[in-house]
Amino acid sequence: MGLTPEKETPFIERLPGANYMLTRMDQVINLARSNSLWPLTFGTSCCAIEMMMATGASRHDIARFGAEVARPSPRQADLLIIAGTIVKRMAPRLRTLYEQMAEPRYVIATGACTISGGPFIYQSYTTVRGADEIIPVDVYVPGCPPRPEGLFYGILTLQRMIKQGETVRRPGIRSKPVMSALPPNITMNDIEAEMESLLRQEADIDVEKARKERDWPTGLNH
Amino acid sequence: MSDAITPPEVPASEPPKQDALVTQVIVLGLGAEPYARKADCPAVQVSATQLLPLMTRLRDDAGLAFDMLTAHTVVDRLDANIFELVYYLYSLNHRKRLLVSSSIPRENPVVSTLTPVWKIAEFQEREAYDLFGIQYDNHPDLRRVFLEDDWKGFPLRKDYKDDFMLTHVIEEES
């Protein structure tokens, strides 16, 4: 089944000396829900480009978290990633799409514009100041646009919230919305330094060591 | 550093070169003049009353044949109290681009429509009406296109204000 009990310790308990595992239906359902979030193919503005190309394409690859099955119909989608500036004209349509989604439905707001209106908060005649003026939001992801790892961090936060969240006995009970920023002590310099060290690591080749690793066992060389 | 490079001498009073295309438009005798402001392509200006005859001629003249209205937009020049209408034309035959400008007063922004000349002008003029409130004479369907039908005012005018914009916050801070 592909479950690793060691990683899912709060949910799944292995019976000692047997091939059985004990858990509760709620937790299995939440586990399944959190690992197959189907996002709606919908973007209101430029963050959607980042969402599609940076996180959906290879290298970063949203499929690693089970959220790659983008559905063009809101009836089949679980997750609404609101990406980009929402204008007054689009707001009722966005609300309609949200209402068409089946329960349980989750909402991630990415980028400055969907959190607060962003750079258009003053002196704009048309920008809605934050997605939560229209629909309830579960996770806010800051950035302009958020980096792919920032959006992944938001998806992981949402998965954690789902696993701790509603149960069969108490449907519709959700956690409070959270702001999911990357940890504050990580700066661009850290990331660049790490990438540089990785590049150096790959560029420096220890010839002796590489040859030894390639060598056959004794007697077969030369 | 005795032999420093001296810049080549420029004749002091050389008249600015007029583009051949601009000359070609002006000799039509339909009120076109060289454009008074800076432009990034050959440009002429014309009075609002002469706009429709000039544009029709620009399209029908075999030597010009401007068969595309690439863009139409408006500049709100609040200090001069005018709306400057800007039309970008393109000729697929001659591969030439031309800017045509025309100014109308802000109080009474009426100009004749160019829909009979280029069909696409219908939508481009609807956009200019929507955001700047230019009244196009004889336009077949002058409605709002981007904003809601019950919108009050024209938001791209420089003096536009509404309660939603929070302009008073900026004014208090400054």
mmCIF file of N, CA and C in Angstrom, chain B residues 19-92:
data_model
loop_
_atom_site.group_PDB
_atom_site.id
_atom_site.type_symbol
_atom_site.label_atom_id
_atom_site.label_comp_id
_atom_site.label_asym_id
_atom_site.label_seq_id
_atom_site.Cartn_x
_atom_site.Cartn_y
_atom_site.Cartn_z
ATOM 1 N N ASP B 19 10.066 62.706 -42.147
ATOM 2 C CA ASP B 19 9.948 61.373 -42.714
ATOM 3 C C ASP B 19 9.214 61.438 -44.052
ATOM 4 N N ALA B 20 9.631 60.589 -44.985
ATOM 5 C CA ALA B 20 9.003 60.597 -46.305
ATOM 6 C C ALA B 20 7.523 60.250 -46.220
ATOM 7 N N LEU B 21 7.207 59.347 -45.281
ATOM 8 C CA LEU B 21 5.801 58.943 -45.133
ATOM 9 C C LEU B 21 4.942 60.101 -44.643
ATOM 10 N N VAL B 22 5.508 60.900 -43.692
ATOM 11 C CA VAL B 22 4.766 62.055 -43.177
ATOM 12 C C VAL B 22 4.499 63.041 -44.306
ATOM 13 N N THR B 23 5.516 63.297 -45.129
ATOM 14 C CA THR B 23 5.337 64.188 -46.275
ATOM 15 C C THR B 23 4.244 63.670 -47.196
ATOM 16 N N GLN B 24 4.271 62.358 -47.422
ATOM 17 C CA GLN B 24 3.290 61.734 -48.308
ATOM 18 C C GLN B 24 1.868 61.936 -47.778
ATOM 19 N N VAL B 25 1.726 61.902 -46.454
ATOM 20 C CA VAL B 25 0.388 62.093 -45.872
ATOM 21 C C VAL B 25 -0.020 63.552 -45.942
ATOM 22 N N ILE B 26 0.963 64.453 -45.711
ATOM 23 C CA ILE B 26 0.621 65.874 -45.667
ATOM 24 C C ILE B 26 0.191 66.374 -47.041
ATOM 25 N N VAL B 27 0.835 65.878 -48.110
ATOM 26 C CA VAL B 27 0.485 66.384 -49.443
ATOM 27 C C VAL B 27 -0.890 65.931 -49.896
ATOM 28 N N LEU B 28 -1.537 65.035 -49.146
ATOM 29 C CA LEU B 28 -2.921 64.687 -49.481
ATOM 30 C C LEU B 28 -3.832 65.893 -49.340
ATOM 31 N N GLY B 29 -3.423 66.866 -48.502
ATOM 32 C CA GLY B 29 -4.205 68.088 -48.356
ATOM 33 C C GLY B 29 -5.471 67.912 -47.541
ATOM 34 N N LEU B 30 -5.459 67.012 -46.569
ATOM 35 C CA LEU B 30 -6.655 66.784 -45.759
ATOM 36 C C LEU B 30 -6.455 67.267 -44.327
ATOM 37 N N GLY B 31 -5.627 68.274 -44.149
ATOM 38 C CA GLY B 31 -5.481 68.882 -42.838
ATOM 39 C C GLY B 31 -4.447 68.238 -41.943
ATOM 40 N N ALA B 32 -3.660 67.292 -42.451
ATOM 41 C CA ALA B 32 -2.646 66.644 -41.614
ATOM 42 C C ALA B 32 -1.430 67.546 -41.474
ATOM 43 N N GLU B 33 -0.871 67.577 -40.272
ATOM 44 C CA GLU B 33 0.348 68.355 -40.000
ATOM 45 C C GLU B 33 1.359 67.435 -39.342
ATOM 46 N N PRO B 34 2.637 67.820 -39.341
ATOM 47 C CA PRO B 34 3.615 67.016 -38.594
ATOM 48 C C PRO B 34 3.274 67.026 -37.112
ATOM 49 N N TYR B 35 3.540 65.917 -36.458
ATOM 50 C CA TYR B 35 3.182 65.763 -35.047
ATOM 51 C C TYR B 35 4.054 66.678 -34.191
ATOM 52 N N ALA B 36 3.443 67.420 -33.263
ATOM 53 C CA ALA B 36 4.179 68.423 -32.496
ATOM 54 C C ALA B 36 5.009 67.807 -31.376
ATOM 55 N N ARG B 37 4.614 66.622 -30.889
ATOM 56 C CA ARG B 37 5.361 65.996 -29.792
ATOM 57 C C ARG B 37 6.310 64.951 -30.334
ATOM 58 N N LYS B 38 7.085 64.352 -29.413
ATOM 59 C CA LYS B 38 8.000 63.300 -29.841
ATOM 60 C C LYS B 38 7.221 62.006 -30.052
ATOM 61 N N ALA B 39 7.638 61.255 -31.054
ATOM 62 C CA ALA B 39 6.993 59.964 -31.297
ATOM 63 C C ALA B 39 8.046 58.972 -31.745
ATOM 64 N N ASP B 40 7.749 57.678 -31.573
ATOM 65 C CA ASP B 40 8.722 56.649 -31.927
ATOM 66 C C ASP B 40 8.493 56.100 -33.330
ATOM 67 N N CYS B 41 7.605 56.735 -34.093
ATOM 68 C CA CYS B 41 7.371 56.297 -35.463
ATOM 69 C C CYS B 41 6.845 57.511 -36.226
ATOM 70 N N PRO B 42 6.772 57.452 -37.562
ATOM 71 C CA PRO B 42 6.222 58.579 -38.305
ATOM 72 C C PRO B 42 4.852 58.974 -37.771
ATOM 73 N N ALA B 43 4.657 60.284 -37.539
ATOM 74 C CA ALA B 43 3.438 60.702 -36.843
ATOM 75 C C ALA B 43 2.903 61.986 -37.434
ATOM 76 N N VAL B 44 1.584 62.067 -37.501
ATOM 77 C CA VAL B 44 0.917 63.290 -37.952
ATOM 78 C C VAL B 44 -0.189 63.627 -36.961
ATOM 79 N N GLN B 45 -0.594 64.886 -36.966
ATOM 80 C CA GLN B 45 -1.758 65.265 -36.169
ATOM 81 C C GLN B 45 -2.770 65.955 -37.064
ATOM 82 N N VAL B 46 -4.015 65.908 -36.643
ATOM 83 C CA VAL B 46 -5.097 66.398 -37.482
ATOM 84 C C VAL B 46 -6.213 66.882 -36.561
ATOM 85 N N SER B 47 -7.005 67.817 -37.044
ATOM 86 C CA SER B 47 -8.115 68.296 -36.225
ATOM 87 C C SER B 47 -9.215 67.239 -36.197
ATOM 88 N N ALA B 48 -10.051 67.293 -35.155
ATOM 89 C CA ALA B 48 -11.051 66.240 -34.967
ATOM 90 C C ALA B 48 -12.066 66.207 -36.103
ATOM 91 N N THR B 49 -12.358 67.372 -36.697
ATOM 92 C CA THR B 49 -13.354 67.392 -37.772
ATOM 93 C C THR B 49 -12.817 66.722 -39.035
ATOM 94 N N GLN B 50 -11.486 66.800 -39.224
ATOM 95 C CA GLN B 50 -10.898 66.243 -40.447
ATOM 96 C C GLN B 50 -10.499 64.778 -40.267
ATOM 97 N N LEU B 51 -10.736 64.209 -39.073
ATOM 98 C CA LEU B 51 -10.217 62.882 -38.773
ATOM 99 C C LEU B 51 -10.783 61.813 -39.704
ATOM 100 N N LEU B 52 -12.119 61.797 -39.825
ATOM 101 C CA LEU B 52 -12.753 60.732 -40.628
ATOM 102 C C LEU B 52 -12.369 60.796 -42.100
ATOM 103 N N PRO B 53 -12.410 61.991 -42.768
ATOM 104 C CA PRO B 53 -11.960 62.025 -44.172
ATOM 105 C C PRO B 53 -10.509 61.595 -44.340
ATOM 106 N N LEU B 54 -9.641 62.039 -43.410
ATOM 107 C CA LEU B 54 -8.223 61.674 -43.538
ATOM 108 C C LEU B 54 -8.037 60.172 -43.396
ATOM 109 N N MET B 55 -8.695 59.571 -42.404
ATOM 110 C CA MET B 55 -8.525 58.143 -42.163
ATOM 111 C C MET B 55 -9.053 57.323 -43.336
ATOM 112 N N THR B 56 -10.198 57.748 -43.898
ATOM 113 C CA THR B 56 -10.748 57.040 -45.063
ATOM 114 C C THR B 56 -9.761 57.073 -46.219
ATOM 115 N N ARG B 57 -9.153 58.257 -46.402
ATOM 116 C CA ARG B 57 -8.185 58.392 -47.494
ATOM 117 C C ARG B 57 -6.938 57.556 -47.233
ATOM 118 N N LEU B 58 -6.502 57.529 -45.987
ATOM 119 C CA LEU B 58 -5.308 56.743 -45.647
ATOM 120 C C LEU B 58 -5.535 55.265 -45.941
ATOM 121 N N ARG B 59 -6.766 54.811 -45.740
ATOM 122 C CA ARG B 59 -7.041 53.408 -46.013
ATOM 123 C C ARG B 59 -7.148 53.162 -47.523
ATOM 124 N N ASP B 60 -7.791 54.096 -48.265
ATOM 125 C CA ASP B 60 -8.125 53.825 -49.661
ATOM 126 C C ASP B 60 -7.008 54.190 -50.632
ATOM 127 N N ASP B 61 -6.099 55.094 -50.223
ATOM 128 C CA ASP B 61 -5.030 55.523 -51.126
ATOM 129 C C ASP B 61 -4.104 54.345 -51.428
ATOM 130 N N ALA B 62 -3.850 54.096 -52.715
ATOM 131 C CA ALA B 62 -3.060 52.921 -53.081
ATOM 132 C C ALA B 62 -1.620 53.040 -52.600
ATOM 133 N N GLY B 63 -1.116 54.267 -52.555
ATOM 134 C CA GLY B 63 0.269 54.445 -52.120
ATOM 135 C C GLY B 63 0.454 54.316 -50.622
ATOM 136 N N LEU B 64 -0.620 54.378 -49.856
ATOM 137 C CA LEU B 64 -0.523 54.272 -48.395
ATOM 138 C C LEU B 64 -1.137 52.958 -47.901
ATOM 139 N N ALA B 65 -2.410 52.740 -48.223
ATOM 140 C CA ALA B 65 -3.107 51.473 -47.958
ATOM 141 C C ALA B 65 -2.956 51.021 -46.508
ATOM 142 N N PHE B 66 -3.323 51.896 -45.568
ATOM 143 C CA PHE B 66 -3.280 51.495 -44.156
ATOM 144 C C PHE B 66 -4.523 50.658 -43.860
ATOM 145 N N ASP B 67 -4.347 49.342 -43.894
ATOM 146 C CA ASP B 67 -5.512 48.472 -43.757
ATOM 147 C C ASP B 67 -5.698 47.944 -42.345
ATOM 148 N N MET B 68 -4.842 48.348 -41.412
ATOM 149 C CA MET B 68 -5.002 47.868 -40.041
ATOM 150 C C MET B 68 -4.989 49.027 -39.059
ATOM 151 N N LEU B 69 -5.954 49.023 -38.144
ATOM 152 C CA LEU B 69 -5.901 49.929 -36.995
ATOM 153 C C LEU B 69 -5.345 49.098 -35.842
ATOM 154 N N THR B 70 -4.034 49.230 -35.608
ATOM 155 C CA THR B 70 -3.392 48.349 -34.623
ATOM 156 C C THR B 70 -3.863 48.667 -33.216
ATOM 157 N N ALA B 71 -3.914 49.959 -32.895
ATOM 158 C CA ALA B 71 -4.302 50.320 -31.533
ATOM 159 C C ALA B 71 -4.934 51.695 -31.562
ATOM 160 N N HIS B 72 -5.861 51.872 -30.637
ATOM 161 C CA HIS B 72 -6.432 53.206 -30.435
ATOM 162 C C HIS B 72 -6.464 53.449 -28.944
ATOM 163 N N THR B 73 -5.879 54.552 -28.526
ATOM 164 C CA THR B 73 -5.915 54.861 -27.110
ATOM 165 C C THR B 73 -6.036 56.364 -26.914
ATOM 166 N N VAL B 74 -6.146 56.753 -25.671
ATOM 167 C CA VAL B 74 -6.408 58.151 -25.335
ATOM 168 C C VAL B 74 -5.404 58.580 -24.268
ATOM 169 N N VAL B 75 -4.928 59.832 -24.369
ATOM 170 C CA VAL B 75 -4.097 60.404 -23.323
ATOM 171 C C VAL B 75 -4.880 61.552 -22.702
ATOM 172 N N ASP B 76 -4.988 61.521 -21.370
ATOM 173 C CA ASP B 76 -5.698 62.595 -20.677
ATOM 174 C C ASP B 76 -4.678 63.670 -20.317
ATOM 175 N N ARG B 77 -4.644 64.762 -21.073
ATOM 176 C CA ARG B 77 -3.723 65.868 -20.775
ATOM 177 C C ARG B 77 -4.496 66.900 -19.971
ATOM 178 N N LEU B 78 -4.452 66.711 -18.661
ATOM 179 C CA LEU B 78 -5.263 67.524 -17.757
ATOM 180 C C LEU B 78 -4.804 68.983 -17.779
ATOM 181 N N ASP B 79 -3.474 69.201 -17.849
ATOM 182 C CA ASP B 79 -2.950 70.566 -17.815
ATOM 183 C C ASP B 79 -3.367 71.359 -19.049
ATOM 184 N N ALA B 80 -3.405 70.706 -20.216
ATOM 185 C CA ALA B 80 -3.836 71.405 -21.433
ATOM 186 C C ALA B 80 -5.341 71.337 -21.627
ATOM 187 N N ASN B 81 -6.040 70.624 -20.749
ATOM 188 C CA ASN B 81 -7.493 70.488 -20.798
ATOM 189 C C ASN B 81 -7.975 69.855 -22.101
ATOM 190 N N ILE B 82 -7.240 68.850 -22.566
ATOM 191 C CA ILE B 82 -7.660 68.139 -23.784
ATOM 192 C C ILE B 82 -7.518 66.636 -23.573
ATOM 193 N N PHE B 83 -8.266 65.894 -24.388
ATOM 194 C CA PHE B 83 -8.009 64.463 -24.567
ATOM 195 C C PHE B 83 -7.277 64.305 -25.882
ATOM 196 N N GLU B 84 -6.144 63.624 -25.864
ATOM 197 C CA GLU B 84 -5.434 63.367 -27.111
ATOM 198 C C GLU B 84 -5.770 61.953 -27.565
ATOM 199 N N LEU B 85 -6.415 61.842 -28.722
ATOM 200 C CA LEU B 85 -6.742 60.527 -29.272
ATOM 201 C C LEU B 85 -5.568 60.057 -30.105
ATOM 202 N N VAL B 86 -5.133 58.840 -29.894
ATOM 203 C CA VAL B 86 -3.971 58.312 -30.594
ATOM 204 C C VAL B 86 -4.401 57.075 -31.373
ATOM 205 N N TYR B 87 -4.106 57.073 -32.674
ATOM 206 C CA TYR B 87 -4.424 55.920 -33.526
ATOM 207 C C TYR B 87 -3.120 55.404 -34.124
ATOM 208 N N TYR B 88 -2.854 54.137 -33.944
ATOM 209 C CA TYR B 88 -1.697 53.516 -34.596
ATOM 210 C C TYR B 88 -2.200 52.727 -35.799
ATOM 211 N N LEU B 89 -1.667 53.083 -36.965
ATOM 212 C CA LEU B 89 -2.086 52.399 -38.191
ATOM 213 C C LEU B 89 -0.931 51.558 -38.711
ATOM 214 N N TYR B 90 -1.279 50.518 -39.451
ATOM 215 C CA TYR B 90 -0.248 49.692 -40.073
ATOM 216 C C TYR B 90 -0.697 49.306 -41.464
ATOM 217 N N SER B 91 0.256 49.353 -42.389
ATOM 218 C CA SER B 91 -0.027 48.980 -43.771
ATOM 219 C C SER B 91 0.664 47.661 -44.063
ATOM 220 N N LEU B 92 -0.128 46.633 -44.296
ATOM 221 C CA LEU B 92 0.465 45.325 -44.570
ATOM 222 C C LEU B 92 1.141 45.299 -45.934
#
